[in-house]
CSV table of C-alpha atoms in Angstrom, one decimal:
chain,number,residue,atom,x,y,z
P,37,MET,CA,1.0,-0.5,-16.3
P,38,ASN,CA,-0.6,-2.3,-19.4
P,39,GLN,CA,-0.8,0.7,-21.3
P,40,PHE,CA,2.8,0.9,-21.5
P,41,ASP,CA,5.4,-1.3,-23.9
P,42,LYS,CA,6.9,-3.9,-21.9
P,43,LYS,CA,10.4,-2.6,-22.9
P,44,SER,CA,9.6,1.1,-21.9
P,45,LEU,CA,11.0,3.0,-19.2
P,46,PRO,CA,7.8,3.4,-17.5
P,47,TYR,CA,6.6,-0.1,-17.6
P,48,ARG,CA,10.1,-1.1,-16.1
P,49,ALA,CA,10.1,1.5,-13.4
P,50,LEU,CA,6.7,0.3,-12.2
P,51,LYS,CA,7.5,-3.2,-12.5
P,52,ASN,CA,10.6,-3.1,-10.6
P,53,HIS,CA,9.8,-0.2,-8.1
P,54,TRP,CA,6.1,-1.0,-7.2
P,55,ARG,CA,6.9,-1.3,-3.6
P,56,LEU,CA,7.9,2.3,-3.3
P,57,PHE,CA,4.5,3.4,-4.5
P,58,GLN,CA,2.7,1.4,-1.6
P,59,LYS,CA,4.9,3.0,1.3
P,60,ASP,CA,4.2,5.9,3.2
P,61,SER,CA,5.8,8.7,1.4
P,62,ARG,CA,7.0,10.2,4.8
P,63,LYS,CA,8.8,6.9,5.8
P,64,LEU,CA,10.8,6.3,2.5
P,65,SER,CA,14.3,5.8,2.9
P,66,LEU,CA,16.9,8.5,2.6
P,67,ASN,CA,19.6,6.0,1.7
P,68,SER,CA,20.7,6.0,-2.1
P,69,PHE,CA,20.9,3.0,-4.1
P,70,TYR,CA,21.9,2.1,-7.7
P,71,SER,CA,18.6,1.6,-9.6
P,72,GLN,CA,19.0,-0.7,-12.7
P,73,THR,CA,15.9,0.8,-14.3
P,74,PHE,CA,17.3,4.2,-14.3
P,75,ARG,CA,21.0,3.4,-14.6
P,76,GLN,CA,22.2,5.7,-11.9
P,77,THR,CA,22.3,6.1,-8.0
P,78,LEU,CA,19.0,7.4,-6.7
P,79,VAL,CA,17.1,7.9,-3.3
P,80,PRO,CA,13.5,6.4,-3.4
P,81,HIS,CA,11.9,9.8,-3.5
P,82,GLU,CA,13.8,10.7,-7.0
P,83,ILE,CA,12.5,7.2,-8.2
P,84,ILE,CA,9.0,8.0,-7.2
P,85,GLU,CA,9.3,11.6,-8.7
P,86,LYS,CA,10.8,10.4,-12.2
P,87,THR,CA,8.2,7.7,-12.4
P,88,LEU,CA,5.4,9.9,-11.5
P,89,GLY,CA,6.4,12.5,-14.3
P,90,LEU,CA,5.8,10.0,-17.0
P,91,SER,CA,2.1,9.7,-16.3
P,92,GLU,CA,-0.2,12.5,-14.9
P,93,GLU,CA,-2.8,9.9,-14.2
P,94,LEU,CA,-0.5,8.0,-12.0
P,95,THR,CA,0.4,11.3,-10.3
P,96,ASP,CA,-3.1,11.9,-9.4
P,97,TYR,CA,-3.7,8.4,-7.9
P,98,TYR,CA,-0.5,8.4,-6.1
P,99,SER,CA,-1.3,11.7,-4.2
P,100,LEU,CA,-5.0,10.5,-3.5
P,101,TYR,CA,-3.5,7.2,-2.1
P,102,GLN,CA,-0.9,9.0,0.2
P,103,LEU,CA,-3.6,11.4,1.5
P,104,LEU,CA,-5.9,8.5,2.3
P,105,LEU,CA,-2.9,6.7,3.9
P,106,PHE,CA,-2.1,9.6,5.9
P,107,HIS,CA,-6.0,10.2,7.2
P,108,PHE,CA,-6.1,6.5,8.2
P,109,GLN,CA,-2.7,6.4,9.9
P,110,GLU,CA,-3.7,9.6,12.0
P,111,LYS,CA,-7.1,8.1,12.6
P,112,ARG,CA,-9.0,10.9,11.1
P,113,VAL,CA,-12.2,9.1,10.3
P,114,ASP,CA,-14.2,12.1,9.1
P,115,GLU,CA,-11.7,13.2,6.5
P,116,PHE,CA,-10.9,9.7,5.5
P,117,PHE,CA,-14.3,9.0,4.4
P,118,GLU,CA,-15.2,12.6,3.2
P,119,LEU,CA,-12.2,12.1,0.7
P,120,ILE,CA,-13.7,8.8,-0.5
P,121,GLN,CA,-17.1,10.2,-1.0
P,122,GLU,CA,-15.7,13.3,-2.9
P,123,ASN,CA,-13.6,11.2,-5.2
P,124,LEU,CA,-15.7,8.0,-5.7
P,125,ASN,CA,-17.2,9.0,-9.3
P,126,VAL,CA,-14.1,10.4,-10.4
P,127,VAL,CA,-11.4,7.6,-10.0
P,128,ASN,CA,-11.2,4.6,-12.3
P,129,HIS,CA,-13.2,1.4,-11.5
P,130,TYR,CA,-10.6,-0.3,-9.5
P,131,PHE,CA,-10.5,2.6,-6.9
P,132,GLN,CA,-14.2,2.8,-6.9
P,133,THR,CA,-14.6,-0.9,-6.2
P,134,VAL,CA,-12.2,-0.3,-3.1
P,135,PHE,CA,-14.1,2.9,-2.3
P,136,ARG,CA,-17.4,1.0,-2.3
P,137,THR,CA,-16.0,-1.6,-0.2
P,138,PHE,CA,-14.6,1.1,2.4
P,139,LEU,CA,-18.2,2.7,2.5
P,140,ARG,CA,-20.1,-0.7,3.1
P,141,HIS,CA,-17.7,-1.6,6.0
P,142,LYS,CA,-17.8,2.2,7.2
P,143,GLN,CA,-19.0,1.3,10.8
P,144,TYR,CA,-16.3,-1.4,11.4
P,145,ILE,CA,-13.6,1.0,10.1
P,146,LYS,CA,-14.7,3.8,12.1
P,147,ASN,CA,-14.8,1.7,15.3
P,148,ALA,CA,-11.4,0.1,14.4
P,149,LEU,CA,-9.7,3.5,14.1
P,150,GLU,CA,-11.6,5.1,17.1
P,151,THR,CA,-10.9,2.4,19.6
P,152,ASP,CA,-7.5,1.2,20.9
P,153,TYR,CA,-8.4,-2.5,21.3
P,154,SER,CA,-6.4,-4.9,19.1
P,155,ASN,CA,-5.9,-8.7,19.0
P,156,ALA,CA,-2.4,-8.2,17.4
P,157,LYS,CA,-0.5,-9.7,20.4
P,158,LEU,CA,-2.8,-12.7,20.8
P,159,GLU,CA,-2.7,-13.6,17.0
P,160,ALA,CA,1.4,-13.2,17.3
P,161,THR,CA,1.3,-15.5,20.2
P,162,ASN,CA,-0.8,-18.1,18.5
P,163,LYS,CA,1.3,-17.9,15.5
P,164,LEU,CA,4.4,-18.4,17.5
P,165,ILE,CA,2.8,-21.5,19.1
P,166,LYS,CA,1.9,-22.8,15.7
P,167,ASP,CA,5.3,-22.3,14.3
P,168,ILE,CA,7.1,-23.9,17.4
P,169,LYS,CA,4.6,-26.9,17.0
P,170,ARG,CA,5.1,-27.3,13.3
P,171,LEU,CA,9.0,-27.1,13.5
P,172,GLY,CA,9.2,-29.4,16.6
P,173,PHE,CA,7.2,-32.2,14.8
P,174,GLY,CA,8.5,-31.8,11.5
P,175,PHE,CA,5.8,-30.7,9.5
P,176,ARG,CA,6.8,-28.7,6.5
P,177,ASN,CA,4.0,-26.6,6.0
P,178,PHE,CA,0.6,-25.9,7.3
P,179,ILE,CA,-1.4,-27.7,4.9
P,180,ASN,CA,-0.4,-30.9,6.7
P,181,PHE,CA,-0.8,-29.4,10.0
């Protein structure tokens, strides 16, 4: 993003629509909305296509990210780590840092994907209790709690 001029279309598209690139491409909305960046009504898929058309490198990384996200959500551990191994030396240093972290914690990620155990409900209950206590006693933030 830093390689583009701040007033250029690619920079503004990435700056304004960065959330669309982090979403799963299969779950993007089909509702159209007016984009100030492109000055027309577009569907999120069209925004991504137009922005990816501006940079080939961004297109490659976006497809890699979507493929990793797919394997992770479908709990395909072998394909997930195989894809990381194949692309470890090809991608830029930001991706390499993330990939090395994934490989360092491979056993933990594998266990999390293979088992159905989760403490999400317990954590949600604890957060609800803390929120009720905070609001009930007038604390404005958790720093004072």
